[in-house]
mmCIF file of C-alpha atoms in Angstrom:
data_model
loop_
_atom_site.group_PDB
_atom_site.id
_atom_site.type_symbol
_atom_site.label_atom_id
_atom_site.label_comp_id
_atom_site.label_asym_id
_atom_site.label_seq_id
_atom_site.Cartn_x
_atom_site.Cartn_y
_atom_site.Cartn_z
ATOM 1 C CA UNK A 130 -0.009 -0.020 0.005
ATOM 2 C CA UNK A 131 0.955 3.600 -0.120
ATOM 3 C CA UNK A 132 0.293 5.402 3.260
ATOM 4 C CA UNK A 133 2.635 8.336 3.196
ATOM 5 C CA UNK A 134 4.208 10.331 0.458
ATOM 6 C CA UNK A 135 5.955 13.627 -0.267
ATOM 7 C CA UNK A 136 5.116 16.605 -2.507
ATOM 8 C CA UNK A 137 7.666 19.343 -1.894
ATOM 9 C CA UNK A 138 7.912 20.985 -5.389
ATOM 10 C CA UNK A 139 6.278 24.388 -5.676
ATOM 11 C CA UNK A 140 2.967 24.839 -7.508
ATOM 12 C CA UNK A 141 4.488 26.745 -10.369
ATOM 13 C CA UNK A 142 6.795 23.733 -11.089
ATOM 14 C CA UNK A 143 3.744 21.471 -11.206
ATOM 15 C CA UNK A 144 1.974 23.893 -13.502
ATOM 16 C CA UNK A 145 4.812 23.659 -16.020
ATOM 17 C CA UNK A 146 5.309 19.927 -15.636
ATOM 18 C CA UNK A 147 1.700 18.909 -16.123
ATOM 19 C CA UNK A 148 0.696 21.604 -18.661
ATOM 20 C CA UNK A 149 -1.858 23.028 -16.284
ATOM 21 C CA UNK A 150 -4.442 25.516 -17.553
ATOM 22 C CA UNK A 151 -6.167 26.319 -14.241
ATOM 23 C CA UNK A 152 -4.868 26.227 -10.706
ATOM 24 C CA UNK A 153 -7.168 25.887 -7.703
ATOM 25 C CA UNK A 154 -6.125 26.529 -4.077
ATOM 26 C CA UNK A 155 -2.692 26.469 -2.652
ATOM 27 C CA UNK A 156 -0.432 23.603 -1.495
ATOM 28 C CA UNK A 157 2.510 24.068 0.835
ATOM 29 C CA UNK A 158 5.527 21.753 0.241
ATOM 30 C CA UNK A 159 5.175 18.617 2.270
ATOM 31 C CA UNK A 160 7.677 16.005 3.251
ATOM 32 C CA UNK A 161 5.118 13.876 4.937
ATOM 33 C CA UNK A 162 1.631 13.707 3.385
ATOM 34 C CA UNK A 163 -0.686 11.472 5.326
ATOM 35 C CA UNK A 164 -4.236 10.155 4.854
ATOM 36 C CA UNK A 165 -7.027 12.680 5.485
ATOM 37 C CA UNK A 166 -4.729 15.598 4.418
ATOM 38 C CA UNK A 167 -5.379 17.706 1.387
ATOM 39 C CA UNK A 168 -3.088 16.784 -1.504
ATOM 40 C CA UNK A 169 -2.491 18.110 -5.023
ATOM 41 C CA UNK A 170 -4.223 16.341 -7.926
ATOM 42 C CA UNK A 171 -4.418 16.912 -11.681
ATOM 43 C CA UNK A 172 -7.822 16.408 -13.382
ATOM 44 C CA UNK A 173 -9.185 16.820 -16.885
ATOM 45 C CA UNK A 174 -7.634 17.697 -20.171
ATOM 46 C CA UNK A 175 -9.603 20.672 -21.541
ATOM 47 C CA UNK A 176 -8.949 22.432 -19.253
ATOM 48 C CA UNK A 177 -6.315 20.628 -17.296
ATOM 49 C CA UNK A 178 -6.724 21.626 -13.604
ATOM 50 C CA UNK A 179 -4.339 21.471 -10.656
ATOM 51 C CA UNK A 180 -6.634 21.203 -7.646
ATOM 52 C CA UNK A 181 -6.834 19.999 -4.112
ATOM 53 C CA UNK A 182 -8.440 16.682 -2.938
ATOM 54 C CA UNK A 183 -8.634 14.990 0.403
ATOM 55 C CA UNK A 184 -6.660 11.784 0.548
ATOM 56 C CA UNK A 185 -9.046 8.972 1.495
ATOM 57 C CA UNK A 186 -11.762 8.127 -1.055
ATOM 58 C CA UNK A 187 -15.416 8.236 0.125
ATOM 59 C CA UNK A 188 -17.965 7.026 -2.408
ATOM 60 C CA UNK A 189 -21.039 9.255 -2.884
ATOM 61 C CA UNK A 190 -23.268 6.418 -1.483
ATOM 62 C CA UNK A 191 -21.207 5.982 1.684
ATOM 63 C CA UNK A 192 -23.024 6.149 4.992
ATOM 64 C CA UNK A 193 -21.905 7.874 8.222
ATOM 65 C CA UNK A 194 -18.931 6.047 9.719
ATOM 66 C CA UNK A 195 -17.514 4.855 6.301
ATOM 67 C CA UNK A 196 -13.723 4.520 6.580
ATOM 68 C CA UNK A 197 -12.017 6.428 3.753
ATOM 69 C CA UNK A 198 -10.076 4.256 1.342
ATOM 70 C CA UNK A 199 -6.515 5.571 0.666
ATOM 71 C CA UNK A 200 -5.539 2.867 -1.864
ATOM 72 C CA UNK A 201 -7.319 1.041 -4.666
ATOM 73 C CA UNK A 202 -5.912 -2.193 -6.105
ATOM 74 C CA UNK A 203 -5.366 -2.024 -9.852
ATOM 75 C CA UNK A 204 -6.336 -5.662 -10.243
ATOM 76 C CA UNK A 205 -9.916 -5.065 -9.032
ATOM 77 C CA UNK A 206 -10.251 -1.330 -9.896
ATOM 78 C CA UNK A 207 -12.979 -1.708 -12.435
ATOM 79 C CA UNK A 208 -14.940 -4.323 -10.397
ATOM 80 C CA UNK A 209 -15.258 -3.183 -6.735
ATOM 81 C CA UNK A 210 -18.267 -1.046 -6.078
ATOM 82 C CA UNK A 211 -16.187 1.465 -4.148
ATOM 83 C CA UNK A 212 -13.975 2.161 -7.147
ATOM 84 C CA UNK A 213 -15.543 1.147 -10.504
ATOM 85 C CA UNK A 214 -17.563 4.294 -11.210
ATOM 86 C CA UNK A 215 -14.637 6.560 -10.369
ATOM 87 C CA UNK A 216 -12.292 4.362 -12.385
ATOM 88 C CA UNK A 217 -14.470 4.964 -15.473
ATOM 89 C CA UNK A 218 -15.353 8.623 -14.930
ATOM 90 C CA UNK A 219 -13.030 10.351 -12.425
ATOM 91 C CA UNK A 220 -9.397 9.474 -12.875
ATOM 92 C CA UNK A 221 -6.649 11.849 -11.670
ATOM 93 C CA UNK A 222 -2.911 12.180 -11.322
ATOM 94 C CA UNK A 223 -1.448 12.702 -7.901
ATOM 95 C CA UNK A 224 2.037 14.349 -8.041
ATOM 96 C CA UNK A 225 4.693 13.162 -5.705
ATOM 97 C CA UNK A 226 8.460 13.246 -5.261
ATOM 98 C CA UNK A 227 8.370 9.813 -3.587
ATOM 99 C CA UNK A 228 6.699 7.727 -0.930
ATOM 100 C CA UNK A 229 7.502 5.885 2.250
ATOM 101 C CA UNK A 230 7.237 2.283 3.197
ATOM 102 C CA UNK A 231 8.260 0.412 6.366
ATOM 103 C CA UNK A 232 10.296 -2.841 6.339
ATOM 104 C CA UNK A 233 10.356 -5.173 9.337
ATOM 105 C CA UNK A 234 13.872 -5.904 10.533
ATOM 106 C CA UNK A 235 15.170 -9.130 12.067
ATOM 107 C CA UNK A 236 14.905 -7.580 15.502
ATOM 108 C CA UNK A 237 11.246 -6.760 14.899
ATOM 109 C CA UNK A 238 11.650 -3.031 14.513
ATOM 110 C CA UNK A 239 10.371 -1.294 11.374
ATOM 111 C CA UNK A 240 12.768 0.668 9.233
ATOM 112 C CA UNK A 241 11.202 3.353 7.000
ATOM 113 C CA UNK A 242 12.406 3.723 3.408
ATOM 114 C CA UNK A 243 11.947 6.531 0.917
ATOM 115 C CA UNK A 244 11.131 5.200 -2.586
ATOM 116 C CA UNK A 245 11.654 7.532 -5.567
ATOM 117 C CA UNK A 246 12.772 7.650 -9.138
ATOM 118 C CA UNK A 247 16.340 6.529 -9.698
ATOM 119 C CA UNK A 248 19.070 9.163 -9.497
ATOM 120 C CA UNK A 249 19.898 10.130 -12.089
ATOM 121 C CA UNK A 250 16.352 9.304 -13.199
ATOM 122 C CA UNK A 251 16.144 7.900 -16.665
ATOM 123 C CA UNK A 252 12.815 6.058 -16.270
ATOM 124 C CA UNK A 253 9.686 7.241 -18.012
ATOM 125 C CA UNK A 254 7.447 9.417 -15.857
ATOM 126 C CA UNK A 255 10.259 11.376 -14.138
ATOM 127 C CA UNK A 256 11.379 14.971 -14.545
ATOM 128 C CA UNK A 257 14.471 15.996 -12.678
ATOM 129 C CA UNK A 258 14.136 19.020 -10.456
ATOM 130 C CA UNK A 259 16.779 20.449 -8.074
ATOM 131 C CA UNK A 260 16.000 19.560 -4.453
ATOM 132 C CA UNK A 261 17.280 20.061 -0.899
ATOM 133 C CA UNK A 262 20.985 19.711 -0.351
ATOM 134 C CA UNK A 263 21.460 19.467 -4.128
ATOM 135 C CA UNK A 264 19.649 16.139 -4.537
ATOM 136 C CA UNK A 265 17.541 15.744 -7.673
ATOM 137 C CA UNK A 266 13.916 15.133 -6.756
ATOM 138 C CA UNK A 267 11.922 13.786 -9.778
ATOM 139 C CA UNK A 268 8.296 14.543 -9.765
ATOM 140 C CA UNK A 269 6.223 11.409 -10.494
ATOM 141 C CA UNK A 270 2.522 11.094 -11.255
ATOM 142 C CA UNK A 271 0.676 8.470 -9.186
ATOM 143 C CA UNK A 272 -2.471 7.128 -10.832
ATOM 144 C CA UNK A 273 -5.564 8.075 -8.757
ATOM 145 C CA UNK A 274 -9.300 8.177 -8.726
ATOM 146 C CA UNK A 275 -11.606 10.626 -7.094
ATOM 147 C CA UNK A 276 -15.176 10.966 -5.862
ATOM 148 C CA UNK A 277 -17.661 13.704 -4.875
ATOM 149 C CA UNK A 278 -19.484 13.300 -1.610
ATOM 150 C CA UNK A 279 -20.826 15.511 1.119
ATOM 151 C CA UNK A 280 -19.844 16.122 4.694
ATOM 152 C CA UNK A 281 -22.278 15.747 7.552
ATOM 153 C CA UNK A 282 -22.995 19.518 7.235
ATOM 154 C CA UNK A 283 -23.812 19.086 3.588
ATOM 155 C CA UNK A 284 -20.661 20.683 2.157
ATOM 156 C CA UNK A 285 -19.236 19.121 -1.043
ATOM 157 C CA UNK A 286 -16.124 17.012 -0.511
ATOM 158 C CA UNK A 287 -13.696 15.759 -3.130
ATOM 159 C CA UNK A 288 -11.687 12.768 -1.983
ATOM 160 C CA UNK A 289 -9.147 10.525 -3.732
ATOM 161 C CA UNK A 290 -7.320 7.200 -3.617
ATOM 162 C CA UNK A 291 -3.929 6.133 -4.949
ATOM 163 C CA UNK A 292 -3.997 3.146 -7.298
ATOM 164 C CA UNK A 293 -1.506 0.369 -6.399
ATOM 165 C CA UNK A 294 -0.077 -2.701 -8.054
ATOM 166 C CA UNK A 295 2.116 -5.628 -7.117
ATOM 167 C CA UNK A 296 5.710 -4.565 -6.512
ATOM 168 C CA UNK A 297 8.605 -6.336 -8.355
ATOM 169 C CA UNK A 298 10.897 -8.566 -6.393
ATOM 170 C CA UNK A 299 13.539 -5.913 -5.812
ATOM 171 C CA UNK A 300 10.938 -3.710 -4.059
ATOM 172 C CA UNK A 301 8.808 -6.392 -2.689
ATOM 173 C CA UNK A 302 11.424 -7.031 0.038
ATOM 174 C CA UNK A 303 10.271 -3.741 1.497
ATOM 175 C CA UNK A 304 6.537 -4.013 0.670
ATOM 176 C CA UNK A 305 4.577 -6.161 -1.767
ATOM 177 C CA UNK A 306 2.584 -3.173 -3.159
ATOM 178 C CA UNK A 307 3.541 0.065 -4.902
ATOM 179 C CA UNK A 308 1.701 2.966 -6.582
ATOM 180 C CA UNK A 309 0.920 2.847 -10.278
ATOM 181 C CA UNK A 310 2.999 5.678 -11.805
ATOM 182 C CA UNK A 311 1.686 7.116 -15.045
ATOM 183 C CA UNK A 312 4.357 8.111 -17.584
ATOM 184 C CA UNK A 313 3.943 11.446 -19.394
ATOM 185 C CA UNK A 314 2.867 9.931 -22.667
ATOM 186 C CA UNK A 315 -0.160 8.394 -20.937
ATOM 187 C CA UNK A 316 -1.223 11.453 -18.907
ATOM 188 C CA UNK A 317 -3.775 12.513 -21.572
ATOM 189 C CA UNK A 318 -5.534 9.219 -21.983
ATOM 190 C CA UNK A 319 -5.533 8.642 -18.235
ATOM 191 C CA UNK A 320 -7.277 11.998 -17.665
ATOM 192 C CA UNK A 321 -9.631 11.622 -20.625
ATOM 193 C CA UNK A 322 -13.237 11.847 -19.246
ATOM 194 C CA UNK A 323 -14.573 10.325 -22.445
ATOM 195 C CA UNK A 324 -12.704 7.107 -21.844
ATOM 196 C CA UNK A 325 -15.329 5.323 -19.666
ATOM 197 C CA UNK A 326 -15.542 1.724 -21.035
ATOM 198 C CA UNK A 327 -14.387 -0.593 -18.230
ATOM 199 C CA UNK A 328 -12.461 -2.879 -20.516
ATOM 200 C CA UNK A 329 -10.609 0.071 -22.045
ATOM 201 C CA UNK A 330 -9.743 1.367 -18.517
ATOM 202 C CA UNK A 331 -8.505 -2.083 -17.617
ATOM 203 C CA UNK A 332 -6.379 -2.226 -20.696
ATOM 204 C CA UNK A 333 -5.035 1.312 -19.983
ATOM 205 C CA UNK A 334 -3.968 0.308 -16.503
ATOM 206 C CA UNK A 335 -2.294 -2.843 -17.829
ATOM 207 C CA UNK A 336 -0.406 -0.759 -20.365
ATOM 208 C CA UNK A 337 1.314 1.383 -17.729
ATOM 209 C CA UNK A 338 4.817 0.053 -17.186
ATOM 210 C CA UNK A 339 6.267 -0.634 -13.765
ATOM 211 C CA UNK A 340 8.631 2.214 -12.839
ATOM 212 C CA UNK A 341 11.986 1.135 -11.395
ATOM 213 C CA UNK A 342 12.576 2.955 -8.080
ATOM 214 C CA UNK A 343 15.486 3.810 -5.893
ATOM 215 C CA UNK A 344 15.274 3.114 -2.151
ATOM 216 C CA UNK A 345 16.881 4.935 0.703
ATOM 217 C CA UNK A 346 16.575 4.272 4.483
ATOM 218 C CA UNK A 347 15.269 7.314 6.341
ATOM 219 C CA UNK A 348 14.772 8.530 9.834
ATOM 220 C CA UNK A 349 12.066 6.857 12.002
ATOM 221 C CA UNK A 350 10.756 10.317 12.825
ATOM 222 C CA UNK A 351 8.783 10.093 9.581
ATOM 223 C CA UNK A 352 6.304 7.960 11.532
ATOM 224 C CA UNK A 353 4.932 11.124 13.074
ATOM 225 C CA UNK A 354 2.741 13.012 10.666
ATOM 226 C CA UNK A 355 3.671 16.240 12.428
ATOM 227 C CA UNK A 356 7.302 15.892 11.239
ATOM 228 C CA UNK A 357 7.868 18.108 8.189
ATOM 229 C CA UNK A 358 11.617 18.190 7.691
ATOM 230 C CA UNK A 359 13.683 17.640 4.532
ATOM 231 C CA UNK A 360 16.237 16.069 6.807
ATOM 232 C CA UNK A 361 14.013 13.043 7.028
ATOM 233 C CA UNK A 362 15.145 12.144 3.511
ATOM 234 C CA UNK A 363 18.180 14.260 2.710
ATOM 235 C CA UNK A 364 19.801 14.567 6.117
#
């Protein structure tokens, strides 16, 4: 699963990278995005919008007490009632510089890792940007879906989930799942609201290649969502 990620590039960099026409809201750089927080998302093609969504998908039909869903498995994306409508009609890209996973050590303790595009990044889907302490920090596009629902007060709420897939062996030692990363050449079809046929969506997901990732052990302080420090990764 993907339960924490980073997005520390500035909005103007995302506007250029994703060919944004309209920007909504403001997002402060984050080294520790957690579920229930507001995250950046790219939706639509004409216009293409950089907006804010709350991480943790809530279907429109959900009753009070429904637990938001932060991940959606690619293998059952077009079948599960919680995801299938959004998979056909409301797909998004969720920008990230990388994400965290925890690996259980022989002594039972869990060591967090930061997973990101290789450095130097040569894989599809990565665009090198200068980062803290001179490290390159490629921006990647996680495949996502989103839903419209309402709060208990009746306010409209837009929520999202990150789509995941099985991780290859070299990453599976840390965790057996990883986000689906959409390369630039597939951004337009992924965001196409006219592409609604479930079989076509399934084929599109299957056509997205697995992105090789670099792994780096990081400080255990990342376990606290209050920790917002580039030193978590680059220290």
